[in-house]
Coordinates of C-alpha atoms in Angstrom, one line a residue:
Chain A
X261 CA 0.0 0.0 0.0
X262 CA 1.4 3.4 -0.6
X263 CA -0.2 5.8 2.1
X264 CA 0.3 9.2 -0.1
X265 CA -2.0 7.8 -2.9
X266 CA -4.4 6.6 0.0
X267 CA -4.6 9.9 1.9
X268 CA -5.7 11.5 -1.5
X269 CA -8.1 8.6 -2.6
X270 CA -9.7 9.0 1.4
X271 CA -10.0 13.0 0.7
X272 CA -11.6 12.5 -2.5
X273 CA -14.3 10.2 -1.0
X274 CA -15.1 11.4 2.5
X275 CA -15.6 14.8 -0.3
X276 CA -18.1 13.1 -2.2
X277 CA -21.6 13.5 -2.0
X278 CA -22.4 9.9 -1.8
X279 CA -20.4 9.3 1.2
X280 CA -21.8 12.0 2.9
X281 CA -25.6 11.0 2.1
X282 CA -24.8 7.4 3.1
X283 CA -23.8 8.8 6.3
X284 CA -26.7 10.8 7.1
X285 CA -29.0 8.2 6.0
X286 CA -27.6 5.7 8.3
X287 CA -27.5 8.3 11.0
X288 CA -31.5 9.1 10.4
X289 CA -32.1 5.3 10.1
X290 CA -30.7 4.4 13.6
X291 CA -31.6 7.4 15.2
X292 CA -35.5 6.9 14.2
X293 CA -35.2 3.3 15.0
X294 CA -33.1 3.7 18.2
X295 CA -36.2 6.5 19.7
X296 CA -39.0 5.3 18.1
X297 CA -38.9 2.2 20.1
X298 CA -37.7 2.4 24.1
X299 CA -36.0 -1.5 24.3
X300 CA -32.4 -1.5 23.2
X301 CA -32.2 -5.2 22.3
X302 CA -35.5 -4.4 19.6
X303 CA -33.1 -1.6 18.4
X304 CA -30.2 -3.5 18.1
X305 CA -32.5 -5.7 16.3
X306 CA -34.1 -3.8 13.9
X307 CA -30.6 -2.1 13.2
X308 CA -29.1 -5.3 12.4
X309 CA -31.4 -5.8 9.4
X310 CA -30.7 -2.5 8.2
X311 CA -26.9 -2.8 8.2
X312 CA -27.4 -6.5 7.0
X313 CA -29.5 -5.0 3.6
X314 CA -28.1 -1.8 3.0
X315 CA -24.5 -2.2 4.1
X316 CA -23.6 -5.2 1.6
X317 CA -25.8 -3.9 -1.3
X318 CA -24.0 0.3 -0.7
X319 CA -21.0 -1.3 -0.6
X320 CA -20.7 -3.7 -4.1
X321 CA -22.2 -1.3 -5.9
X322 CA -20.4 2.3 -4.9
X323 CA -17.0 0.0 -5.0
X324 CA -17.6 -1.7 -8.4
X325 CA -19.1 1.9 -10.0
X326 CA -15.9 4.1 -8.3
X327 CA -13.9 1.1 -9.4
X328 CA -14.9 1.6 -13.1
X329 CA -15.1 5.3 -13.1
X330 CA -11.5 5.2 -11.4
X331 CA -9.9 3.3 -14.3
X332 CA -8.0 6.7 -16.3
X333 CA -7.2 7.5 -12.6
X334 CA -5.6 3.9 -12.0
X335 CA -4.3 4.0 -15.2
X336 CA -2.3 7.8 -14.8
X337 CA -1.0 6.2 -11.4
X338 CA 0.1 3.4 -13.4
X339 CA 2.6 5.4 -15.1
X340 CA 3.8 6.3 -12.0
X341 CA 7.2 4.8 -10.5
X342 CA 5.1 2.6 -8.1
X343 CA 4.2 -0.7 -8.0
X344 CA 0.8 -2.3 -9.0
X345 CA 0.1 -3.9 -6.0
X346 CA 0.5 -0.8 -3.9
X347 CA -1.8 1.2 -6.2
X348 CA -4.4 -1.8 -5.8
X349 CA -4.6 -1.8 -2.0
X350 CA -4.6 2.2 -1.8
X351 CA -7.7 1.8 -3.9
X352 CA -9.3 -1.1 -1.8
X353 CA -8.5 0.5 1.6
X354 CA -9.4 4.1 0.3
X355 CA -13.1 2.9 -0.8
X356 CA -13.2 0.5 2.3
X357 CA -11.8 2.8 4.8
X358 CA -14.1 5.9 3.6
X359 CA -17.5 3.5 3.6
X360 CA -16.2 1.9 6.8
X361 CA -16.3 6.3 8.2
X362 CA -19.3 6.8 7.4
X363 CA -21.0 3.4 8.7
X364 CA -19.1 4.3 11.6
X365 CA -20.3 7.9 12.1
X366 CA -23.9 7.1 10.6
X367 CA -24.8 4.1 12.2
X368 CA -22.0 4.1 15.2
X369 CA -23.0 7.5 16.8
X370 CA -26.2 7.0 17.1
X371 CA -25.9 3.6 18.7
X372 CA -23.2 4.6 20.8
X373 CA -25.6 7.6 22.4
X374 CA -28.3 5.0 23.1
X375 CA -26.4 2.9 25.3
X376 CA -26.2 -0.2 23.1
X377 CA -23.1 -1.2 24.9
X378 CA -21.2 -4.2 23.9
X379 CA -23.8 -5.0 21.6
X380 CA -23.4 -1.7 19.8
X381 CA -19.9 -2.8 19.3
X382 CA -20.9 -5.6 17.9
X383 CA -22.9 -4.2 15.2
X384 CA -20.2 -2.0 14.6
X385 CA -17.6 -4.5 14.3
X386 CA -20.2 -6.4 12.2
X387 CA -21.3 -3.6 10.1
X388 CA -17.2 -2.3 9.1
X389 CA -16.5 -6.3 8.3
X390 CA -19.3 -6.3 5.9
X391 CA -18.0 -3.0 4.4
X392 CA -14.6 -4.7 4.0
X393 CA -16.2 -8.0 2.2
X394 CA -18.5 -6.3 -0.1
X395 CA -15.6 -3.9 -1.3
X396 CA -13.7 -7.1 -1.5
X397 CA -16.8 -8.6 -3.9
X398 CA -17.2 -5.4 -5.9
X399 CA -13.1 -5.4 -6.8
X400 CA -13.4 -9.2 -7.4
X401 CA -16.1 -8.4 -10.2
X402 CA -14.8 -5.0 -11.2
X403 CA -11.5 -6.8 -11.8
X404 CA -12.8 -10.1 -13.9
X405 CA -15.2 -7.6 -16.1
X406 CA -13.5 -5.2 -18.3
X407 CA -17.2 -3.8 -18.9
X408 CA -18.8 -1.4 -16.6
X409 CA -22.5 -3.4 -17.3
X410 CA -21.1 -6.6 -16.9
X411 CA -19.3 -5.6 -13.9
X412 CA -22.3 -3.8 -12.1
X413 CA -24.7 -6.8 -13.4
X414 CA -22.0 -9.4 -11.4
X415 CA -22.2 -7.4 -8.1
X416 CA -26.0 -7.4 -7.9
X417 CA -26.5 -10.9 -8.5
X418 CA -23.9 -11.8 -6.0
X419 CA -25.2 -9.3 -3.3
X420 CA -28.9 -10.7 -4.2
X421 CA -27.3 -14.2 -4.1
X422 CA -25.9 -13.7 -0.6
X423 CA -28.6 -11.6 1.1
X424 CA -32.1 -13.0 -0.3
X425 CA -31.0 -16.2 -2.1
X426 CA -28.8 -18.1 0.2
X427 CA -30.8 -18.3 3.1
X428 CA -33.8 -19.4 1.1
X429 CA -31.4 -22.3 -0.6
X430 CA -30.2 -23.4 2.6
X431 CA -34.0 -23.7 4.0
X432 CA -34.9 -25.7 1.0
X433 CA -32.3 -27.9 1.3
X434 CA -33.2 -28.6 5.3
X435 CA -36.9 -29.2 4.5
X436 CA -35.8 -31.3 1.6
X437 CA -33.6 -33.8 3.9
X438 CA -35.4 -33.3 7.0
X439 CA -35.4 -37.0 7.6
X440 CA -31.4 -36.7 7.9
X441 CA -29.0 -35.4 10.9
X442 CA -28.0 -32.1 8.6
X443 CA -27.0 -29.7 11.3
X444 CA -23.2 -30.1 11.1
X445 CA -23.4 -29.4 6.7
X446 CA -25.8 -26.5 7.5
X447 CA -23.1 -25.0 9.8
X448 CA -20.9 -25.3 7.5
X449 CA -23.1 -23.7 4.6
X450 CA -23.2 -21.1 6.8
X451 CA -19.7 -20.1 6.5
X452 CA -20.6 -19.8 3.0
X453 CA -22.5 -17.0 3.4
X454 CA -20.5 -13.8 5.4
X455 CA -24.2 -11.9 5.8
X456 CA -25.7 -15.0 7.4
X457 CA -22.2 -14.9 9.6
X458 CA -22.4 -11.7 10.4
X459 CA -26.5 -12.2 11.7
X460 CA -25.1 -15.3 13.5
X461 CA -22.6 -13.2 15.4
X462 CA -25.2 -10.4 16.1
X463 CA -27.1 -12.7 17.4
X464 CA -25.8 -15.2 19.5
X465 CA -24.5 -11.2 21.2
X466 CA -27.9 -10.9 21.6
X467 CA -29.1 -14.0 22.8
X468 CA -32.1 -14.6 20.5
X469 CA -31.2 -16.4 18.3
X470 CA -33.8 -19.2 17.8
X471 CA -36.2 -15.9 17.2
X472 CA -33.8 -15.0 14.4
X473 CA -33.3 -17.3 11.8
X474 CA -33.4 -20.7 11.5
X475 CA -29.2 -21.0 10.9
X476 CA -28.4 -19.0 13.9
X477 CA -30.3 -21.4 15.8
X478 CA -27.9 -24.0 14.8
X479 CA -25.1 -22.0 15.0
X480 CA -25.3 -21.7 19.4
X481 CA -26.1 -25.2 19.4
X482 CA -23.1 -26.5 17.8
X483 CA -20.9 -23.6 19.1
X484 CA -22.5 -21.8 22.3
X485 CA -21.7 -18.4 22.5
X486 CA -17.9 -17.7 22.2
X487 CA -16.8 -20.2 20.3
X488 CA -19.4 -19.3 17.7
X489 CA -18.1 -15.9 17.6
X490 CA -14.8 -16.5 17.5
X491 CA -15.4 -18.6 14.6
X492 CA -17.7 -15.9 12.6
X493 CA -15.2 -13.9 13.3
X494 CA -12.3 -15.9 11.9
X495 CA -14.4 -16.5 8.8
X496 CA -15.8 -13.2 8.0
X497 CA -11.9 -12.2 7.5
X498 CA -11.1 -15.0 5.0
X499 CA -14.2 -13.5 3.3
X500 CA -12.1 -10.2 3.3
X501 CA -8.9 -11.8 2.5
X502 CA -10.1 -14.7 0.1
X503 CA -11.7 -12.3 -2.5
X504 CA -9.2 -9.8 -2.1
X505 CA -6.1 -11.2 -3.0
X506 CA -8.0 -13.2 -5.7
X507 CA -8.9 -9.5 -7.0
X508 CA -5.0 -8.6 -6.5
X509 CA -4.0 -11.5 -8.5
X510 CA -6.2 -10.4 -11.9
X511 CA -5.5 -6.6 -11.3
X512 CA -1.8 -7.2 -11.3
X513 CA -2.2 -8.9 -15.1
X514 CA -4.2 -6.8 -16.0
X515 CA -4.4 -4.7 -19.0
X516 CA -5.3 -1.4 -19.1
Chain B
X133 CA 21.7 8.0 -23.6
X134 CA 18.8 6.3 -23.1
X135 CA 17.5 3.5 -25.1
X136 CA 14.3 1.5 -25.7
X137 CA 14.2 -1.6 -27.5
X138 CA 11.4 -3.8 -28.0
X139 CA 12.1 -7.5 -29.0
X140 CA 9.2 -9.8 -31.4
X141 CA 7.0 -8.6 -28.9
X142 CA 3.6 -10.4 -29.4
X143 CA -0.1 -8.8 -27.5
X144 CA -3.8 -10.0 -28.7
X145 CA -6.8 -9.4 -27.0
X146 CA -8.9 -12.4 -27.3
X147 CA -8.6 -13.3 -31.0
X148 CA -7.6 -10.3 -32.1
X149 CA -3.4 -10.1 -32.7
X150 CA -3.2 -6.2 -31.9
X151 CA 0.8 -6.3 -32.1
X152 CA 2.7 -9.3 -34.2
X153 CA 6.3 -9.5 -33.6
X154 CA 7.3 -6.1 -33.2
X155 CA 11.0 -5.4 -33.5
X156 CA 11.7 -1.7 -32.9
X157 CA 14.6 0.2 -31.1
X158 CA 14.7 4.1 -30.2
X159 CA 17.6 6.1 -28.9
X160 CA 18.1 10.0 -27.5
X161 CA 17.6 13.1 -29.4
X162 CA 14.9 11.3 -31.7
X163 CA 11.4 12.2 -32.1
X164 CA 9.5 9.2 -33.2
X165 CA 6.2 9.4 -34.4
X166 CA 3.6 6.7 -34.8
X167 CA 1.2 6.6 -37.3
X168 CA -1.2 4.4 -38.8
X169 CA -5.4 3.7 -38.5
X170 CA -7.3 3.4 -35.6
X171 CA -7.4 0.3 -33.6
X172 CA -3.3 -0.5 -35.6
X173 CA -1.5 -0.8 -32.2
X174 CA -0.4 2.7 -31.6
X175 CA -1.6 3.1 -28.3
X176 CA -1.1 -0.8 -27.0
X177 CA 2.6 -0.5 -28.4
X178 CA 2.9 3.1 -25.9
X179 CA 1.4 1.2 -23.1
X180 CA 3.2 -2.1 -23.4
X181 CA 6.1 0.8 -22.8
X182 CA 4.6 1.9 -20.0
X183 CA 3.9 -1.1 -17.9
X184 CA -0.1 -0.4 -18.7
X185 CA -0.6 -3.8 -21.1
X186 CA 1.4 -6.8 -20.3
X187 CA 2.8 -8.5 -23.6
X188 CA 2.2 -12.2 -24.9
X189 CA 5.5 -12.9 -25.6
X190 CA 8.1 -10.8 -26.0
X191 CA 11.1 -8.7 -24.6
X192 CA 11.0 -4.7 -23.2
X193 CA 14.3 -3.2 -22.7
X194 CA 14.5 0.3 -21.5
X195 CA 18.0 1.3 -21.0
X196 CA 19.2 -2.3 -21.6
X197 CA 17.2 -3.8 -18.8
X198 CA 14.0 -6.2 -19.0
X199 CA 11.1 -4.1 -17.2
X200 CA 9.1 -7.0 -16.6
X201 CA 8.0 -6.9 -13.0
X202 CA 9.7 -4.0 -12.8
X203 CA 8.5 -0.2 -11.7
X204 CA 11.3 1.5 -10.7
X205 CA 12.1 2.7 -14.4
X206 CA 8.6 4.6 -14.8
X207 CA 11.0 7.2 -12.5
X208 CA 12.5 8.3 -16.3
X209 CA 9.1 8.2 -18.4
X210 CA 6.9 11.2 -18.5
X211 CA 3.0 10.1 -19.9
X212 CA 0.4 11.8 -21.8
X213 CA -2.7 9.1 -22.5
X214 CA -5.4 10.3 -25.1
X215 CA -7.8 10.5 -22.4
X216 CA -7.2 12.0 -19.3
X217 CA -10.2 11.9 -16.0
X218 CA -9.1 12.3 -12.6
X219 CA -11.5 11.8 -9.4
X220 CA -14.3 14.7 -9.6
X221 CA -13.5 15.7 -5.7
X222 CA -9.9 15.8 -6.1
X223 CA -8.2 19.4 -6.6
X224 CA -5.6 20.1 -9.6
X225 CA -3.0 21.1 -6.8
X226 CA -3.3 17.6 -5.3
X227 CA -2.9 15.6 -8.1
X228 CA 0.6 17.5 -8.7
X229 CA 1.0 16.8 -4.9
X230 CA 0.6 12.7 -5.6
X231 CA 3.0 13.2 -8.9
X232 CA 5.4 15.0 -6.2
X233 CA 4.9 12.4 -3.9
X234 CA 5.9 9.8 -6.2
X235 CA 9.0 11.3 -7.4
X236 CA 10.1 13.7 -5.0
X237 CA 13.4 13.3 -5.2
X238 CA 13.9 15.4 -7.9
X239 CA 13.8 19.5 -7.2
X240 CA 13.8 21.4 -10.0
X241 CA 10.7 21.2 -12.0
X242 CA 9.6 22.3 -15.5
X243 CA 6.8 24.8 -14.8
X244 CA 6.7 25.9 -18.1
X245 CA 3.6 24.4 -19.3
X246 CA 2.1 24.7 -16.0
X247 CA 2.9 28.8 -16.9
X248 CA 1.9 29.4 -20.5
X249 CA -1.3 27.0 -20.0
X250 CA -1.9 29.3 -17.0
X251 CA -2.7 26.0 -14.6
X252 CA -1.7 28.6 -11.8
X253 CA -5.3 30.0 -11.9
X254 CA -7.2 26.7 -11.0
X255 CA -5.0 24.7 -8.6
X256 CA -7.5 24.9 -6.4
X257 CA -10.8 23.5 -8.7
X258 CA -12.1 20.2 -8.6
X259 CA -11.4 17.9 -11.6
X260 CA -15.1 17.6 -11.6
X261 CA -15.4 21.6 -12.3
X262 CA -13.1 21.3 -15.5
X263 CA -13.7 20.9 -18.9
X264 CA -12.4 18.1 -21.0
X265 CA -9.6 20.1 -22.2
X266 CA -8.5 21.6 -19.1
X267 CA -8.1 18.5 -17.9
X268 CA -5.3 17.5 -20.9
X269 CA -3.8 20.6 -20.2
X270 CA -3.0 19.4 -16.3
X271 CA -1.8 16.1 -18.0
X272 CA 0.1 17.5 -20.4
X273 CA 1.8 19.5 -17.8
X274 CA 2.4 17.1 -15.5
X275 CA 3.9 15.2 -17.9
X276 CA 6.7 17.4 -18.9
X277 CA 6.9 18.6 -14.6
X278 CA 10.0 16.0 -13.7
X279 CA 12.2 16.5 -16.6
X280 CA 11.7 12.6 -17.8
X281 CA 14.6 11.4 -20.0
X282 CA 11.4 9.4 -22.1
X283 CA 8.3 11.4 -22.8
X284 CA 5.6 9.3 -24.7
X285 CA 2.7 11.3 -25.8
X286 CA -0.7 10.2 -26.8
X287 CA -2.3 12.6 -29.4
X288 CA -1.1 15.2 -27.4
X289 CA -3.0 17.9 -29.3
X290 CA -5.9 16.1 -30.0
X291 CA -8.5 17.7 -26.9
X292 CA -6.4 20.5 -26.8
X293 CA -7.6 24.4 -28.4
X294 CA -5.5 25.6 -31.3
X295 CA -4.0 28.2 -29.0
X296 CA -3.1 25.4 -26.5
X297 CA -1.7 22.8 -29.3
X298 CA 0.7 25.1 -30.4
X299 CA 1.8 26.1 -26.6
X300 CA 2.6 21.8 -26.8
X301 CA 4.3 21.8 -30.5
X302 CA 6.4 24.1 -29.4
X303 CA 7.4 22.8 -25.7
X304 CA 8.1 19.4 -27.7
X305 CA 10.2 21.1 -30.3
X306 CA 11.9 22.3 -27.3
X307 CA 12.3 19.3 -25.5
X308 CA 14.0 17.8 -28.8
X309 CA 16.7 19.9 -28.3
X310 CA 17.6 18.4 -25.1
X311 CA 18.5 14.6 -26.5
X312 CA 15.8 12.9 -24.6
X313 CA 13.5 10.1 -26.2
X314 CA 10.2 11.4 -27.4
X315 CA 7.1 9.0 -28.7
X316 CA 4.5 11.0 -30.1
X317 CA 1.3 9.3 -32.0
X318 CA -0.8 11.6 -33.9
X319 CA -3.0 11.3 -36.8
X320 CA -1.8 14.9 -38.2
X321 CA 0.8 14.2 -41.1
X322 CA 1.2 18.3 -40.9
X323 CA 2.1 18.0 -37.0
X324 CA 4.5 14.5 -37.9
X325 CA 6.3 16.5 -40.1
X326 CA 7.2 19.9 -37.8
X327 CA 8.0 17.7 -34.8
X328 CA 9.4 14.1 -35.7
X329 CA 12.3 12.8 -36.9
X330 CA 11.5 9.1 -37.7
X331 CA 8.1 7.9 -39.1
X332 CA 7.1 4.3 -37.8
X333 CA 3.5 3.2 -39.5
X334 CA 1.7 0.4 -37.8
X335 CA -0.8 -0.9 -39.9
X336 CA -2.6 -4.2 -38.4
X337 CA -0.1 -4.6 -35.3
X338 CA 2.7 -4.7 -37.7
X339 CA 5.3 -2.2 -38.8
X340 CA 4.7 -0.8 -41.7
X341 CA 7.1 1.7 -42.3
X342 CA 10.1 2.8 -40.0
X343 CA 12.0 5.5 -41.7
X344 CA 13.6 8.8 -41.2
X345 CA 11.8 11.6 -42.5
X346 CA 15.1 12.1 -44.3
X347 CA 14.8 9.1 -45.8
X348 CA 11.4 9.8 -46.8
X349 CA 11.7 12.8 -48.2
X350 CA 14.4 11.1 -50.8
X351 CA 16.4 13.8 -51.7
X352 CA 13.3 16.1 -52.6
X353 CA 13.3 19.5 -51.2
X354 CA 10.4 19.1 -49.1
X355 CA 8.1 16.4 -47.6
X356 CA 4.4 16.2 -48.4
X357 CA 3.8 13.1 -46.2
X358 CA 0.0 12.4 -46.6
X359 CA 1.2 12.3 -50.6
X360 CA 4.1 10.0 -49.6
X361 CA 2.5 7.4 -47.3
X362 CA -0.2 6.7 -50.0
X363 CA 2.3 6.1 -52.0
X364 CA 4.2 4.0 -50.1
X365 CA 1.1 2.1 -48.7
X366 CA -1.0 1.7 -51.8
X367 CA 0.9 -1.6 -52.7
X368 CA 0.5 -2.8 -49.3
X369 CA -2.9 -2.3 -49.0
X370 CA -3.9 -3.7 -52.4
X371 CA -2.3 -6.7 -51.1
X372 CA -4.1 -7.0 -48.1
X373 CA -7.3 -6.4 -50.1
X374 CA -6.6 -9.1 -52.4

């Protein structure tokens, strides 16, 4: 990473109207959610869902688009005596690192004030891995399509895979082998899926959840509480790491 | 003296062959033009240069040594691309800040372009506030800013204002004087023949011609090069035709 071409790319974003709408409109969702209602684990309930919808679907889209509309700007840094990789991970971390701000501010501040302790940290921790991921998804499709539509066509149906689709799937597949002792593959589908990780980890926080979702129900079972986390955890930063250095791999043979 | 020599150097693009076994070598205090249709080469031939398209097969050599893998020789090269867009919230004077960032270690800079295309005047604008050709105007500037010892240049006139394009003829004439390597593609046989000293014409990602404009002109008093390149590539493409 070269930290002068990230302290520009993080100016240029945290400038950009985008960013700063995103911000406010996590910071009006939380706050109406948070004082609407007067029981913090409802809140940290209903503000799970948010970041679990908006967060992944924000984040592929704003990183594959900037990724695209970047390209002369990747391309006049290319020129540049500095090496490929360095101008790949400015880009990721700028893009990541301004999204991760303005969850932070938007949805963190607000939380924060409501006394959603160590829950609230939690989502937060949840909410900046999911950033992280999704950037990681948009760069992985930005980086395989050399066309924008193509590109931008990828990232929804991956987002629409892994938020709507997935859980669905994995449902079907329960009901259709109900007869059978699944609950160790279903665990391990799970890991499949970082937005169903991310709910389990929220969750088993929580303590809820058999309300929640029929996975994170089998998640405590198997795991109990810290061991479950620890393992989200782990594997919600391979789902960082995994895509990301697949994405590094193709940009660095690219042709521009 | 620097020196760039490209070895049977091979690119293609799915099935399309853009370059075919190029073979080309260019030394100081020679400006090179490249000619030839659109979609020839010109442009992946400048960036396979640059580091911007990786080659098939085939050998780079800038100053003798392979730049495969390698970054560190960028340091000499000074760009120009046809296109030029820069992030809409970033400000002119930053962009020169990243350049400066990135090669520092040098001092002295050439403001002359940044002068006579008056750049002083919207260093602090957004790239999103500027026209098209304001923006090849920065480019242009920056190109020239660390004294590179290699300047290739990409249409260099082509977004630019009359008033502007002859600001840039006349830097590069300048530049010519100072035994540097200088790449220039253009479509303008008028501009070819004030600036360059060598003619190389891709046609279909192979070289076509690669002459002297000396050589061209073959002993007449003066050059009419649109006149001579049909000439010279009538045969050629009644070949290709048949």
């Amino acid at each position: 990473m070269n930290t002068k071409i990230l302290k520009y790319i993080l100016l240029d974003l945290l400038r950009s109207k985008f960013i700063i709408s995103y911000t406010l409109f996590l910071f009006l969702m939380s706050m109406s959610v948070i004082y609407i209602g007067h029981d913090s684990s409802k809140a940290a309930v209903s503000i799970l869902n948010i970041i679990l919808f908006v967060v992944p679907l924000v984040c592929i889209i704003f990183g594959t688009i900037h990724f695209y509309n970047s390209r002369e700007f990747i391309e006049f840094l290319l020129t540049q005596p500095v090496a490929r990789k360095s101008i790949f991970w400015s880009e990721y971390l700028g893009i990541s690192g301004s999204l991760s701000a303005a969850f932070i501010i938007g949805a963190g501040v607000p939380v924060i004030s409501a006394g959603i302790n160590i829950t609230g940290v939690y989502l937060l921790v949840t909410g900046t891995m999911l950033t992280f991921i999704f950037v990681s998804l948009a760069f992985l499709s930005s980086t395989i399509n050399n066309d924008k539509v193509r590109g931008v066509g990828l990232s929804i149906i991956l987002w629409l895979y892994l938020s709507v689709i997935f859980d669905g799937f994995v449902m079907m597949i329960f009901y259709m082998f109900r007869d059978y002792p699944l609950d160790k593959y279903i665990v391990a589908l799970t890991s499949l899926n970082p937005v169903d990780l991310s709910r389990i980890l929220i969750l088993l926080q929580i303590d809820i959840s058999a309300l929640m979702g029929f996975t994170g129900a089998t998640f405590q079972k198997f795991f109990g509480s810290i061991t479950g986390k620890f393992i989200s955890l782990m594997l919600l930063l391979l789902w960082i790491v995994i895509p990301a250095f697949i994405s590094l791999r193709i940009f660095n043979r690219k042709n521009f | 003296m620097n020196t760039i020599e490209l070895r049977d150097l091979c690119k293609s693009f799915g099935k399309n062959q853009v370059l075919k076994n190029i073979d080309l070598q260019l030394k100081s205090g020679e400006v090179t033009a490249l000619m030839g249709p659109n979609g020839s080469g010109k442009t992946t031939l400048l960036k396979s240069i640059l580091g911007l398209v990786i080659p098939d097969s085939g050998k780079i050599l800038v100053n003798n040594a392979d730049v495969k893998n390698d970054f560190h020789y960028r340091n000499l090269i000074g760009y120009m691309p046809q296109i030029a867009n820069y992030p809409e919230n970033m400000k002119v004077r930053e962009l020169f800040a990243i350049v400066k960032d990135l090669r520092g270690h040098k001092e002295i800079t050439d403001d002359e372009l940044i002068d006579n295309f008056k750049l002083n005047e919207i260093t602090g604008k957004n790239f999103g506030q500027l026209s098209g050709g304001y923006k090849q105007r920065v480019t242009g500037a920056l190109a020239f800013l660390y004294h590179p010892e290699i300047m290739i240049l990409d249409e260099p006139t082509a977004s630019l204002d009359p008033l502007s394009s002859e600001i840039m003829r006349n830097k590069i004439l300048k530049e010519k004087q100072k035994d540097k390597i200088i790449i220039i593609s253009s479509h303008i046989a008028s501009e070819v023949e004030t600036l360059a000293d060598r003619l190389i014409y891709i046609l279909d990602g192979k070289i076509i011609i690669n002459k002297t404009l000396k050589e061209l002109k073959n002993g007449s008093q003066e050059l009419k090069l649109g006149k001579t390149l049909t000439e010279i590539l009538a045969p050629v493409l009644h070949n290709k035709k048949s």
